[in-house]
Structure formats: C-alpha cells, structure tokens
Short mmCIF file of C-alpha atoms and ligand atoms in Angstrom, two decimals:
data_model
loop_
_atom_site.label_atom_id
_atom_site.label_comp_id
_atom_site.label_asym_id
_atom_site.label_seq_id
_atom_site.Cartn_x
_atom_site.Cartn_y
_atom_site.Cartn_z
CA MET B 1 85.75 -57.61 -214.05
CA ARG B 2 86.65 -55.83 -217.24
CA ILE B 3 87.71 -52.24 -216.60
CA LEU B 4 88.58 -49.41 -218.96
CA TYR B 5 90.66 -46.64 -217.39
CA ALA B 6 90.74 -43.37 -219.33
CA ALA B 7 93.15 -40.49 -218.75
CA SER B 8 94.73 -37.66 -220.69
CA GLU B 9 98.21 -38.68 -219.54
CA VAL B 10 99.68 -42.01 -218.52
CA ALA B 11 103.23 -42.72 -217.29
CA PRO B 12 105.63 -43.73 -218.71
CA TYR B 13 104.23 -42.76 -222.12
CA ILE B 14 103.51 -39.11 -221.37
CA LYS B 15 103.54 -37.16 -218.12
CA THR B 16 103.07 -33.61 -216.94
CA GLY B 17 101.80 -34.31 -213.43
CA GLY B 18 100.53 -36.72 -210.81
CA LEU B 19 97.59 -37.88 -212.91
CA ALA B 20 100.04 -39.70 -215.18
CA ASP B 21 101.62 -41.48 -212.22
CA VAL B 22 98.25 -42.69 -211.01
CA ALA B 23 97.11 -43.75 -214.47
CA GLY B 24 100.38 -45.58 -214.93
CA SER B 25 100.26 -47.48 -211.67
CA LEU B 26 96.71 -48.00 -210.35
CA PRO B 27 95.57 -50.06 -213.38
CA LYS B 28 98.63 -52.29 -212.94
CA ALA B 29 97.74 -52.90 -209.31
CA ILE B 30 94.14 -53.76 -210.22
CA ALA B 31 95.26 -56.11 -213.00
CA LYS B 32 97.48 -57.92 -210.49
CA GLU B 33 94.33 -58.86 -208.61
CA GLY B 34 93.15 -60.80 -211.63
CA HIS B 35 90.97 -58.30 -213.49
CA ASP B 36 91.12 -57.40 -217.17
CA VAL B 37 92.25 -53.81 -217.31
CA PHE B 38 92.48 -51.56 -220.34
CA VAL B 39 93.95 -48.07 -220.32
CA VAL B 40 93.34 -45.41 -222.95
CA LEU B 41 95.04 -42.10 -223.78
CA PRO B 42 95.57 -39.91 -226.84
CA LEU B 43 98.42 -40.69 -229.20
CA TYR B 44 100.22 -37.37 -228.80
CA SER B 45 103.05 -36.63 -231.19
CA ARG B 46 105.24 -36.16 -228.12
CA ILE B 47 105.00 -39.85 -227.24
CA SER B 48 108.42 -41.21 -228.08
CA SER B 49 109.12 -43.49 -231.02
CA THR B 50 110.44 -46.18 -228.67
CA TYR B 51 106.81 -46.73 -227.75
CA ARG B 52 105.40 -46.02 -231.17
CA ASP B 53 107.58 -48.69 -232.71
CA ARG B 54 106.00 -51.27 -230.42
CA MET B 55 102.41 -50.29 -231.13
CA LYS B 56 100.03 -52.54 -232.93
CA GLN B 57 97.18 -51.16 -234.97
CA GLU B 58 93.83 -52.41 -233.69
CA ALA B 59 91.19 -50.60 -235.74
CA PHE B 60 90.02 -47.26 -237.00
CA PHE B 61 86.68 -45.57 -237.28
CA PHE B 62 85.24 -42.09 -237.64
CA VAL B 63 83.91 -39.71 -235.03
CA ASP B 64 81.44 -37.09 -236.17
CA LEU B 65 81.83 -33.71 -234.55
CA ASP B 66 79.07 -31.68 -236.09
CA TRP B 67 80.17 -31.21 -239.71
CA ARG B 68 83.61 -32.67 -239.05
CA HIS B 69 84.09 -36.31 -239.92
CA GLN B 70 87.20 -37.20 -237.89
CA TYR B 71 89.42 -40.23 -238.20
CA ALA B 72 90.21 -42.13 -234.99
CA GLY B 73 92.93 -44.75 -235.21
CA ILE B 74 93.35 -47.19 -232.35
CA PHE B 75 96.81 -48.49 -231.52
CA SER B 76 97.85 -50.63 -228.57
CA ILE B 77 100.72 -51.84 -226.42
CA GLU B 78 100.43 -54.82 -224.09
CA GLU B 79 102.57 -54.79 -220.96
CA ASP B 80 102.39 -55.69 -217.26
CA GLY B 81 99.15 -57.56 -217.89
CA ILE B 82 97.48 -54.45 -219.26
CA LYS B 83 96.49 -53.42 -222.73
CA THR B 84 96.94 -49.71 -223.32
CA PHE B 85 95.08 -48.09 -226.22
CA PHE B 86 96.25 -44.93 -227.96
CA ILE B 87 93.77 -42.86 -229.91
CA ASP B 88 95.31 -41.40 -232.99
CA ASN B 89 94.27 -38.24 -234.77
CA GLU B 90 96.96 -35.96 -236.12
CA PHE B 91 94.73 -32.93 -236.32
CA TYR B 92 94.07 -32.99 -232.56
CA PHE B 93 97.17 -34.56 -231.09
CA HIS B 94 100.05 -33.49 -233.28
CA ARG B 95 100.83 -30.44 -231.13
CA ASP B 96 103.82 -29.05 -229.23
CA THR B 97 102.10 -29.25 -225.86
CA ILE B 98 99.45 -31.62 -224.68
CA TYR B 99 97.34 -28.95 -222.94
CA GLY B 100 96.78 -25.24 -223.36
CA GLN B 101 95.76 -25.33 -227.02
CA GLY B 102 93.00 -23.00 -228.15
CA ASP B 103 90.79 -25.93 -229.10
CA ASP B 104 91.32 -28.08 -225.98
CA GLY B 105 87.57 -28.39 -225.57
CA GLU B 106 87.19 -29.94 -228.99
CA ARG B 107 90.34 -32.05 -228.64
CA PHE B 108 89.22 -33.71 -225.43
CA LEU B 109 85.62 -34.09 -226.38
CA PHE B 110 86.90 -35.90 -229.44
CA PHE B 111 89.00 -38.07 -227.14
CA SER B 112 86.06 -38.90 -224.85
CA ARG B 113 83.72 -39.63 -227.69
CA ALA B 114 86.27 -41.77 -229.49
CA ILE B 115 86.69 -43.82 -226.30
CA ALA B 116 82.95 -44.35 -226.08
CA GLN B 117 82.87 -45.51 -229.71
CA MET B 118 85.96 -47.67 -229.24
CA ILE B 119 84.21 -49.72 -226.58
CA LYS B 120 81.76 -50.92 -229.17
CA ALA B 121 84.08 -50.95 -232.17
CA LEU B 122 86.48 -53.31 -230.39
CA ASP B 123 83.68 -55.13 -228.59
CA LEU B 124 85.51 -54.62 -225.30
CA LYS B 125 82.57 -55.73 -223.16
CA VAL B 126 83.75 -53.65 -220.25
CA ASP B 127 81.86 -53.59 -216.96
CA ILE B 128 83.43 -50.41 -215.62
CA VAL B 129 84.57 -47.24 -217.32
CA HIS B 130 86.76 -45.15 -215.06
CA ALA B 131 87.31 -41.55 -216.22
CA ASN B 132 89.63 -38.95 -214.68
CA ASP B 133 89.53 -35.16 -214.46
CA TRP B 134 87.91 -32.79 -216.94
CA HIS B 135 89.57 -34.17 -220.07
CA THR B 136 87.45 -37.29 -219.83
CA GLY B 137 84.59 -35.66 -217.95
CA LEU B 138 82.23 -36.15 -220.88
CA LEU B 139 82.86 -39.88 -220.96
CA PRO B 140 80.37 -40.86 -218.22
CA LEU B 141 77.84 -38.67 -219.99
CA TYR B 142 78.47 -40.34 -223.35
CA ILE B 143 78.07 -43.77 -221.77
CA LYS B 144 74.77 -42.65 -220.29
CA ASP B 145 73.69 -41.05 -223.54
CA TYR B 146 74.62 -44.06 -225.69
CA SER B 147 73.09 -46.56 -223.29
CA ARG B 148 69.61 -45.50 -224.26
CA GLY B 149 68.65 -48.29 -226.54
CA ASP B 150 72.14 -49.73 -227.00
CA GLU B 151 73.02 -52.87 -225.09
CA ALA B 152 76.74 -52.35 -225.65
CA TYR B 153 76.52 -49.47 -223.17
CA SER B 154 73.57 -50.06 -220.91
CA ARG B 155 75.34 -52.46 -218.56
CA ILE B 156 78.42 -50.28 -218.09
CA LYS B 157 78.91 -48.52 -214.76
CA THR B 158 81.03 -45.39 -214.64
CA VAL B 159 83.45 -44.02 -212.05
CA PHE B 160 84.80 -40.50 -212.21
CA THR B 161 87.84 -39.39 -210.21
CA ILE B 162 88.68 -35.78 -209.42
CA HIS B 163 92.44 -35.33 -209.23
CA ASN B 164 92.27 -31.58 -209.10
CA LEU B 165 89.12 -29.50 -209.08
CA LYS B 166 91.02 -26.40 -210.10
CA TYR B 167 91.10 -27.34 -213.76
CA GLN B 168 87.55 -27.84 -214.99
CA GLY B 169 87.36 -27.50 -218.76
CA VAL B 170 84.83 -24.71 -219.18
CA PHE B 171 83.73 -23.88 -222.73
CA PRO B 172 81.02 -21.93 -224.54
CA PRO B 173 77.74 -23.86 -224.67
CA SER B 174 78.01 -24.11 -228.44
CA ILE B 175 80.48 -26.92 -227.82
CA LEU B 176 77.50 -29.18 -227.11
CA GLN B 177 76.55 -29.15 -230.73
CA LEU B 178 80.07 -30.23 -231.65
CA ALA B 179 79.82 -32.91 -228.99
CA GLY B 180 76.60 -34.18 -230.49
CA LEU B 181 74.87 -33.80 -227.13
CA SER B 182 71.39 -32.42 -226.99
CA ASN B 183 70.45 -29.33 -225.03
CA GLU B 184 68.61 -31.48 -222.53
CA TYR B 185 71.94 -31.82 -220.66
CA PHE B 186 72.35 -28.07 -220.41
CA HIS B 187 70.71 -27.23 -217.10
CA GLU B 188 71.72 -26.62 -213.50
CA ASP B 189 71.78 -30.29 -212.58
CA GLY B 190 73.56 -31.11 -215.83
CA LEU B 191 76.76 -29.67 -217.21
CA LYS B 192 75.64 -26.04 -217.22
CA PHE B 193 78.00 -23.82 -215.23
CA TYR B 194 76.92 -20.18 -215.21
CA ASP B 195 76.47 -19.67 -218.95
CA ALA B 196 79.03 -22.21 -220.05
CA ALA B 197 79.48 -25.96 -220.38
CA ASN B 198 81.73 -27.51 -217.75
CA PHE B 199 83.32 -30.90 -218.55
CA MET B 200 84.37 -31.53 -214.95
CA LYS B 201 80.82 -30.95 -213.84
CA ALA B 202 79.58 -33.40 -216.48
CA GLY B 203 81.82 -36.07 -214.97
CA ILE B 204 80.63 -35.31 -211.46
CA VAL B 205 76.95 -35.28 -212.32
CA TYR B 206 76.69 -38.18 -214.76
CA CYS B 207 79.02 -40.77 -213.21
CA ASP B 208 77.65 -43.62 -211.12
CA SER B 209 80.37 -43.25 -208.53
CA LEU B 210 82.55 -40.25 -207.77
CA THR B 211 85.94 -40.31 -206.07
CA THR B 212 88.72 -37.96 -205.12
CA VAL B 213 92.32 -38.85 -204.41
CA SER B 214 92.23 -38.50 -200.62
CA GLU B 215 89.64 -38.54 -197.87
CA SER B 216 90.47 -35.06 -196.66
CA TYR B 217 90.12 -33.60 -200.14
CA ALA B 218 86.70 -35.25 -200.50
CA GLU B 219 85.69 -33.32 -197.41
CA GLU B 220 87.43 -30.05 -198.33
CA ILE B 221 85.81 -29.61 -201.73
CA ARG B 222 82.38 -29.43 -200.15
CA TYR B 223 83.27 -25.90 -199.04
CA GLU B 224 84.03 -22.67 -200.78
CA PHE B 225 87.76 -22.44 -200.16
CA TYR B 226 88.56 -25.63 -202.07
CA GLY B 227 85.34 -26.05 -203.98
CA GLU B 228 86.29 -23.89 -206.97
CA ASN B 229 82.64 -22.83 -207.39
CA LEU B 230 81.52 -26.43 -207.62
CA GLN B 231 81.05 -26.94 -203.87
CA GLY B 232 77.28 -26.88 -204.30
CA VAL B 233 77.44 -29.54 -206.99
CA ILE B 234 79.79 -31.61 -204.88
CA ARG B 235 77.43 -31.45 -201.91
CA LYS B 236 74.48 -32.40 -204.06
CA ASN B 237 76.38 -35.43 -205.27
CA ASP B 238 78.09 -36.38 -202.06
CA TRP B 239 75.95 -39.48 -201.68
CA LYS B 240 78.15 -41.08 -204.32
CA LEU B 241 81.43 -39.41 -203.33
CA LYS B 242 84.32 -41.24 -201.71
CA GLY B 243 87.97 -40.38 -201.03
CA ILE B 244 90.60 -43.01 -201.84
CA VAL B 245 94.19 -42.00 -201.31
CA ASN B 246 96.74 -42.61 -204.08
CA GLY B 247 99.65 -44.96 -203.78
CA ILE B 248 102.96 -45.03 -205.59
CA ASP B 249 104.47 -47.71 -207.78
CA TYR B 250 107.02 -49.58 -205.67
CA ASP B 251 108.63 -50.98 -208.82
CA VAL B 252 109.50 -47.47 -209.93
CA TYR B 253 110.29 -45.93 -206.55
CA ASP B 254 112.55 -48.34 -204.74
CA PRO B 255 115.70 -47.07 -203.03
CA GLU B 256 117.13 -50.61 -203.11
CA LYS B 257 116.88 -50.98 -206.88
CA ASP B 258 116.12 -47.63 -208.53
CA PRO B 259 118.29 -47.56 -211.68
CA LYS B 260 118.14 -43.75 -211.67
CA LEU B 261 120.14 -43.58 -208.42
CA PRO B 262 123.93 -43.75 -208.23
CA TYR B 263 123.76 -45.56 -204.85
CA HIS B 264 121.22 -47.94 -203.40
CA TYR B 265 120.14 -48.24 -199.80
CA SER B 266 117.51 -49.58 -197.45
CA LYS B 267 116.16 -48.71 -194.04
CA ASP B 268 118.61 -51.22 -192.55
CA ASP B 269 121.60 -49.74 -194.26
CA LEU B 270 121.43 -46.05 -194.99
CA ARG B 271 125.00 -45.57 -196.17
CA GLY B 272 123.89 -45.26 -199.78
CA LYS B 273 121.58 -42.41 -198.84
CA ALA B 274 124.54 -40.40 -197.53
CA LEU B 275 126.41 -41.07 -200.77
CA ASN B 276 123.42 -39.91 -202.79
CA LYS B 277 123.40 -36.75 -200.71
CA GLU B 278 127.00 -36.04 -201.73
CA ALA B 279 126.13 -36.77 -205.36
CA LEU B 280 123.20 -34.39 -205.09
CA GLN B 281 125.35 -31.63 -203.62
CA ARG B 282 127.84 -32.12 -206.45
CA LEU B 283 125.14 -32.08 -209.12
CA PHE B 284 123.68 -28.88 -207.69
CA ASP B 285 127.08 -27.24 -207.14
CA LEU B 286 126.68 -26.95 -203.41
CA PRO B 287 129.44 -27.55 -200.84
CA GLU B 288 129.74 -31.28 -200.11
CA ASN B 289 128.96 -31.42 -196.47
CA LYS B 290 127.23 -34.37 -194.91
CA ASN B 291 126.27 -32.55 -191.72
CA VAL B 292 124.19 -29.80 -193.19
CA PRO B 293 120.52 -30.68 -193.71
CA VAL B 294 119.48 -30.58 -197.35
CA ILE B 295 115.94 -29.44 -198.02
CA GLY B 296 114.61 -30.61 -201.39
CA MET B 297 111.72 -29.49 -203.54
CA VAL B 298 110.51 -31.16 -206.72
CA THR B 299 107.50 -29.30 -207.91
CA ARG B 300 105.70 -27.42 -210.59
CA LEU B 301 106.41 -23.78 -209.73
CA VAL B 302 102.82 -22.62 -209.32
CA ALA B 303 100.97 -20.79 -206.57
CA THR B 304 98.96 -23.75 -205.24
CA LYS B 305 102.20 -25.46 -204.28
CA GLY B 306 102.61 -22.86 -201.54
CA LEU B 307 105.46 -20.92 -203.12
CA ASP B 308 104.28 -17.61 -201.70
CA LEU B 309 104.99 -18.98 -198.25
CA VAL B 310 108.39 -20.12 -199.41
CA ARG B 311 109.20 -16.71 -200.81
CA TYR B 312 108.25 -15.11 -197.55
CA ILE B 313 110.59 -17.19 -195.41
CA LEU B 314 113.51 -18.02 -197.69
CA ASP B 315 115.68 -15.15 -196.49
CA GLU B 316 115.25 -16.14 -192.91
CA LEU B 317 115.62 -19.85 -193.63
CA LEU B 318 118.85 -19.31 -195.51
CA GLN B 319 120.39 -17.65 -192.48
CA GLU B 320 120.49 -21.15 -191.01
CA GLU B 321 123.04 -23.84 -191.76
CA VAL B 322 120.97 -25.45 -194.49
CA GLN B 323 121.02 -26.20 -198.18
CA VAL B 324 117.97 -25.92 -200.38
CA VAL B 325 117.70 -27.65 -203.76
CA VAL B 326 114.86 -27.01 -206.16
CA LEU B 327 113.88 -28.83 -209.34
CA GLY B 328 110.98 -27.79 -211.54
CA THR B 329 109.52 -25.23 -213.89
CA GLY B 330 106.42 -23.09 -213.88
CA GLU B 331 105.37 -19.51 -213.48
CA GLU B 332 108.02 -16.95 -214.20
CA GLU B 333 107.72 -15.12 -210.91
CA TYR B 334 108.67 -18.26 -208.98
CA GLU B 335 111.39 -19.25 -211.39
CA ASP B 336 112.88 -15.77 -210.95
CA MET B 337 112.47 -15.91 -207.21
CA PHE B 338 114.62 -19.03 -206.98
CA ARG B 339 117.18 -17.60 -209.41
CA HIS B 340 117.37 -14.53 -207.23
CA PHE B 341 117.94 -16.47 -204.02
CA GLN B 342 120.50 -18.67 -205.73
CA TRP B 343 122.39 -15.53 -206.70
CA ARG B 344 122.22 -14.20 -203.15
CA TYR B 345 123.06 -17.47 -201.41
CA PRO B 346 125.13 -19.48 -203.90
CA ASP B 347 126.37 -21.84 -201.18
CA ARG B 348 122.95 -22.49 -199.75
CA LEU B 349 120.41 -22.58 -202.51
CA SER B 350 120.58 -24.17 -205.91
CA ALA B 351 117.72 -24.29 -208.36
CA HIS B 352 117.47 -26.28 -211.54
CA ILE B 353 114.70 -24.58 -213.42
CA TYR B 354 113.75 -27.49 -215.63
CA PHE B 355 112.39 -30.94 -215.11
CA ASN B 356 114.38 -34.11 -215.40
CA GLU B 357 113.05 -37.44 -214.13
CA GLY B 358 116.49 -38.82 -213.24
CA GLU B 359 117.47 -35.74 -211.26
CA SER B 360 114.16 -35.82 -209.46
CA HIS B 361 114.97 -39.27 -208.08
CA LEU B 362 118.29 -37.95 -206.78
CA VAL B 363 116.56 -35.04 -205.05
CA TYR B 364 114.13 -37.44 -203.39
CA ALA B 365 116.92 -39.77 -202.31
CA GLY B 366 119.70 -37.31 -201.52
CA SER B 367 117.77 -34.73 -199.50
CA ASP B 368 117.10 -34.97 -195.79
CA ILE B 369 113.94 -32.90 -195.73
CA PHE B 370 111.30 -32.46 -198.43
CA MET B 371 109.39 -29.18 -198.44
CA MET B 372 105.77 -29.23 -199.65
CA PRO B 373 103.69 -26.43 -198.12
CA SER B 374 100.82 -26.62 -200.62
CA LEU B 375 97.85 -24.30 -200.46
CA ALA B 376 95.76 -27.18 -201.77
CA GLU B 377 96.85 -30.76 -202.45
CA PRO B 378 94.22 -33.26 -203.55
CA CYS B 379 96.64 -36.08 -202.82
CA GLY B 380 100.23 -35.28 -203.62
CA ILE B 381 102.66 -37.93 -204.69
CA SER B 382 106.01 -36.29 -203.97
CA GLN B 383 105.61 -36.63 -200.22
CA LEU B 384 105.00 -40.37 -200.66
CA ILE B 385 108.09 -40.76 -202.80
CA ALA B 386 110.13 -38.69 -200.34
CA MET B 387 109.08 -40.91 -197.42
CA ARG B 388 109.87 -44.04 -199.37
CA TYR B 389 113.38 -42.66 -199.86
CA GLY B 390 113.77 -41.72 -196.20
CA THR B 391 113.45 -37.99 -196.77
CA LEU B 392 111.15 -36.44 -194.21
CA PRO B 393 108.42 -34.23 -195.64
CA VAL B 394 107.48 -30.86 -194.14
CA VAL B 395 103.90 -30.32 -195.30
CA ARG B 396 100.85 -28.23 -194.75
CA GLU B 397 97.93 -30.20 -193.39
CA THR B 398 95.71 -30.17 -196.42
CA GLY B 399 94.18 -32.89 -198.60
CA GLY B 400 96.38 -35.90 -199.09
CA LEU B 401 99.31 -34.30 -197.29
CA LYS B 402 97.26 -34.41 -194.12
CA ASP B 403 96.21 -38.01 -194.75
CA THR B 404 99.63 -39.43 -195.53
CA VAL B 405 102.23 -37.68 -193.37
CA LYS B 406 102.26 -38.44 -189.64
CA PRO B 407 103.65 -35.38 -187.90
CA TYR B 408 106.49 -35.99 -185.48
CA ASN B 409 105.28 -36.38 -181.93
CA ARG B 410 108.13 -35.67 -179.59
CA TYR B 411 106.47 -37.41 -176.67
CA THR B 412 105.94 -40.75 -178.35
CA GLY B 413 108.75 -40.46 -180.90
CA GLU B 414 106.33 -41.38 -183.66
CA GLY B 415 106.23 -39.68 -187.01
CA THR B 416 107.07 -39.77 -190.69
CA GLY B 417 107.50 -36.01 -191.20
CA PHE B 418 106.48 -32.60 -189.94
CA SER B 419 103.37 -30.55 -190.56
CA PHE B 420 101.61 -27.29 -189.87
CA ALA B 421 97.97 -26.32 -190.09
CA ASN B 422 97.50 -22.82 -191.44
CA TYR B 423 98.55 -21.20 -194.67
CA ASN B 424 100.96 -18.99 -192.83
CA ALA B 425 104.61 -18.45 -193.69
CA HIS B 426 105.85 -18.50 -190.13
CA GLU B 427 104.12 -21.77 -189.41
CA LEU B 428 106.08 -23.19 -192.33
CA LEU B 429 109.30 -21.69 -191.02
CA TYR B 430 108.56 -23.02 -187.55
CA SER B 431 108.05 -26.55 -188.91
CA LEU B 432 111.23 -26.35 -190.95
CA LYS B 433 113.15 -25.20 -187.89
CA GLU B 434 111.62 -28.02 -185.90
CA ALA B 435 112.82 -30.46 -188.55
CA ILE B 436 116.29 -28.91 -188.60
CA GLY B 437 116.40 -29.16 -184.82
CA VAL B 438 115.49 -32.84 -184.84
CA TYR B 439 117.99 -33.44 -187.63
CA ASP B 440 120.75 -32.56 -185.18
CA ASP B 441 119.58 -35.34 -182.90
CA GLU B 442 120.92 -38.26 -184.90
CA ASP B 443 119.08 -41.12 -183.19
CA THR B 444 115.69 -39.51 -183.29
CA TRP B 445 116.18 -38.50 -186.91
CA LYS B 446 117.19 -41.99 -187.90
CA SER B 447 114.16 -43.44 -186.17
CA LEU B 448 111.89 -41.09 -188.12
CA VAL B 449 113.64 -41.96 -191.37
CA VAL B 450 113.08 -45.65 -190.69
CA GLN B 451 109.43 -45.05 -189.83
CA ALA B 452 108.93 -43.08 -193.05
CA MET B 453 110.58 -45.80 -195.11
CA THR B 454 108.47 -48.47 -193.42
CA GLU B 455 105.19 -46.71 -194.11
CA LYS B 456 103.08 -48.66 -196.62
CA THR B 457 102.32 -46.25 -199.44
CA ASP B 458 102.01 -48.56 -202.42
CA TRP B 459 98.70 -49.37 -204.12
CA ALA B 460 97.98 -52.53 -202.11
CA VAL B 461 95.32 -51.03 -199.85
CA SER B 462 93.89 -48.41 -202.22
CA SER B 463 93.54 -50.66 -205.24
CA GLU B 464 91.46 -53.00 -203.04
CA LYS B 465 89.20 -50.07 -202.29
CA TYR B 466 88.69 -49.34 -205.98
CA ILE B 467 87.99 -52.99 -206.69
CA LYS B 468 85.40 -53.04 -203.93
CA LEU B 469 83.83 -49.90 -205.29
CA TYR B 470 83.61 -51.44 -208.77
CA GLU B 471 82.07 -54.59 -207.33
CA GLU B 472 79.45 -52.65 -205.44
CA LEU B 473 78.53 -50.79 -208.59
CA LEU B 474 78.10 -54.00 -210.54
CA LEU B 475 75.71 -55.30 -207.91
CA GLN B 476 73.41 -52.45 -208.90
CA ARG B 477 73.04 -53.74 -212.46
C1 LIG F 1 96.73 -33.82 -209.24
C2 LIG F 1 96.72 -33.28 -207.81
C3 LIG F 1 97.69 -34.04 -206.91
C4 LIG F 1 97.43 -35.54 -207.04
C5 LIG F 1 97.49 -35.96 -208.50
C6 LIG F 1 97.20 -37.43 -208.70
O1 LIG F 1 97.93 -33.53 -209.86
O2 LIG F 1 97.04 -31.90 -207.82
O3 LIG F 1 97.54 -33.65 -205.57
O4 LIG F 1 98.41 -36.23 -206.31
O5 LIG F 1 96.54 -35.24 -209.24
O6 LIG F 1 95.95 -37.81 -208.23
#
C-alpha cells in the first residue's frame, strides 16, 4: 500500500506534544512491514538547519485561497525507509510559535489544501491518506471534494485520527470561502458547529475511517464529559470509529542504549537505574539518597494533566519521606505552584520550569514513581516511557492510562503501576501512598519494575491494527 501520513508536528523535526511522537514513529513501523509511507508537515522556520541542509527540493506550485495566490514549495528528506515532505511557505510558517497565531485557521487550511494538491503534483498515487487532529481535519474533506471527477483522488481512502478532542479548530464560517469549499458543506452533518466552521468536525464527518488513540477514549468521547460538545457527532459516526492505542519508538526509548542517559541498564541488571537516580538528584539539587522514593513528572503544566489534584495533596505528600521532581512548562498558575512548593520544601521538591528532551529521559529513568493523574488522557505516552524505564506510573483510570497501566494487585503480585478511578485528590494521594508503601518492600517493588519493563508497548501490535484497517478500507474501493 502507499500511505500518506499528515500531521502538524513530527518528531524529531518539530515537537510540542505526543502527536509528534506518534507521527514520528507509527509511519516507521508501518514502513517496516513493507509499505510505502510518506509523511508530510509544514516547513516551520523553527525546524533546525541540520535538517534543512539535508532537504531536497521536489517541486513547487500555487494554492489559491480566495484572492490570495500562495506559493507552496515541497522539500523532502528520506530516512528510515520513509520520505518526509515539508511544505514551505514563509508567510504562513515563518513564525515564532507553531500554534496560537491569529490566522491559524488560514495557515492550516493552506497546509491541508497544499497536501491535497501535492498528491497530484507529485503523482504520489497514494491509496490511503491518514490525517490527524484539527490541523489536517480539512484534508479528508478536500480528498472527497476533489475526487468528484478527478481520478487522482477518487480511489483514495481517508483515515482521520483524533489525538485530543479538546482542540478543534473553530473559525468563522467565512473561512470556507478562503478554503474554496462551497456552502454545501456547511450544515449540521457537515462541518457546521453552532454558527462556526469546525475543522475537527470536518475530519470526523468526511473521513472513511475514524480512530482515536486508545479504546477507552473512543468510548469516553461518546459522552458529554469527554465529548467537548462533539459527543453527538461522535455517536452519529461511531459506525466507523475505532480505538487503537499508541506505542512508543523502542529505538528512541531504550534504557540499554539511550544516548541521553548517563548510565544504561536492563531489567536483568538494574544497577544503572540506581546510578541514574543519583544523577537525577544531583541535577535537581536534591539530597542524594538512594532509599527515598523519587516521584517524577514530565508534563505540560495544564489543567487536563490533573494538576489541581496535585496542588491539593502536595503539602500532605511532602510530609512523607519522598522527593518530587517536575519538568515542564505551561500555565502560570501551575508553574508558580511548583515554584512555591520548591521554596517551602527545598529538600523534597525540585521543579525545572522548562522543557529539555535530555533531562526528560533522566527523569523517566532516574525516578521510581511517575505521577500522571490526568483529568483526560486520550492515550498518554509518558506512562509508556516510564514503564519502559522501570518507573512505575501512578495514573488515573482514564483513556489510554486505563488501557496501558495494569494496577498492582497485591493478591496476585501482578502489576505495572498504580491507579485510581475518580478525579479526587485523596484517591491520588492514596495511590501514591500505596506506591510508597510497596516501594519499601524491595522484592515486590523489583518484581513490578521487571513486569513494567517487560510490557510490550512498542508499535508492533498497533501498527498491525492500522495496516489491517487500511486494507479493509481498500477492499471497499
Ligand atoms: C495528544 C493526547 C495524548 C496522546 C497524544 C498522541 O497529545 O493528549 O493523550 O498520547 O496526543 O496521540
């Protein structure tokens, strides 16, 4: 099969969140199974020159957005059996940040439309176009729109994946004119959302197959609490909806080889993990003590990550013999909250309010416990990385957290972490205390660490599921 995978961010080129990790690793896994996979993203000015220098120019053409006649340059890099295309337009992508610009609607509709045109301009002959989240939500619609009377598009099947329903791309309906889409799409079963145009909804409605990044999340978004006002649309389209859990890239996250770690280790020899813990304590200016459990967090500091629960219990938690390390940036109130607790408990909590990929690997590897009490978590990748590094996650049972972490069962001794059901601060505290209690029991803890590290969380199983989904779609042609 020939597959084109479109996303607004792709690791390692540019990353702000989990979408980039998926876009950087799932296509690789699919290509390994013998398919021709292409990936496409915008050529942001923030993409480093190390990559730019390796790019080859493929073509250029123009995209008409109403009265604007916009240049689209296509560059490419070939690696790991995949060709990645970068769509160049300085006006749209030469910006300080990749999201949050006043004209995001126009920027990403340009991106989607340029992708649709690229398919024909480069004669890619793709069978499947796989779009992700609102930024490429219009792509399935463009394919549908262009396929009327154009053979280059009429055989293409589209897949749309929801990574997070919270961000939908909602714009005034006038954007349709810019998009070159007729008003016939602006109705309740189209992309109309109240009185606006919703790009996420376009993806949901016009794709041939719809997926989310875990089975639980596929179920959750059918209801109000997680549905973000699209629950009705989700239910209407649930005949084509499927949850497929994300994996992680074992080449990138490997405690035996990870070049970002000072010490390497495996489930058979955990000495390196203890040394990483010391290195972590040093880096975060905490007392070097191998007996105190270290609780790590690597996260965007935003409400959906469950930080209100954390705030509620931190005082009580820090009465215990524990250390808490935090890495990430986000909303000011949470940044300040961690600064405040660091000031109050300098020997117990240390927060690095920035993001650094190298440090994040050390937090995953050097911590004992990984805290992730999300309010909502479509899949979550951090808990998978933590388990791979033998750091036991404490999670709330939602979305992918529920599907990937096996809570410790003290009767059978089975488990890869700890979990709690309700969005309640004391349930979080209880689970953390449970984890701290088990930590003191060295044999049990070690057995859980080994189970977590043994858990298969790479793309092997999930990429097969995507391939099967693509194949089923092609049977419908
Ligand atoms: C979004 C979701 C996260 C998921 C990621 C990759 O960032 O919030 O849960 O892991 O996408 O699919």
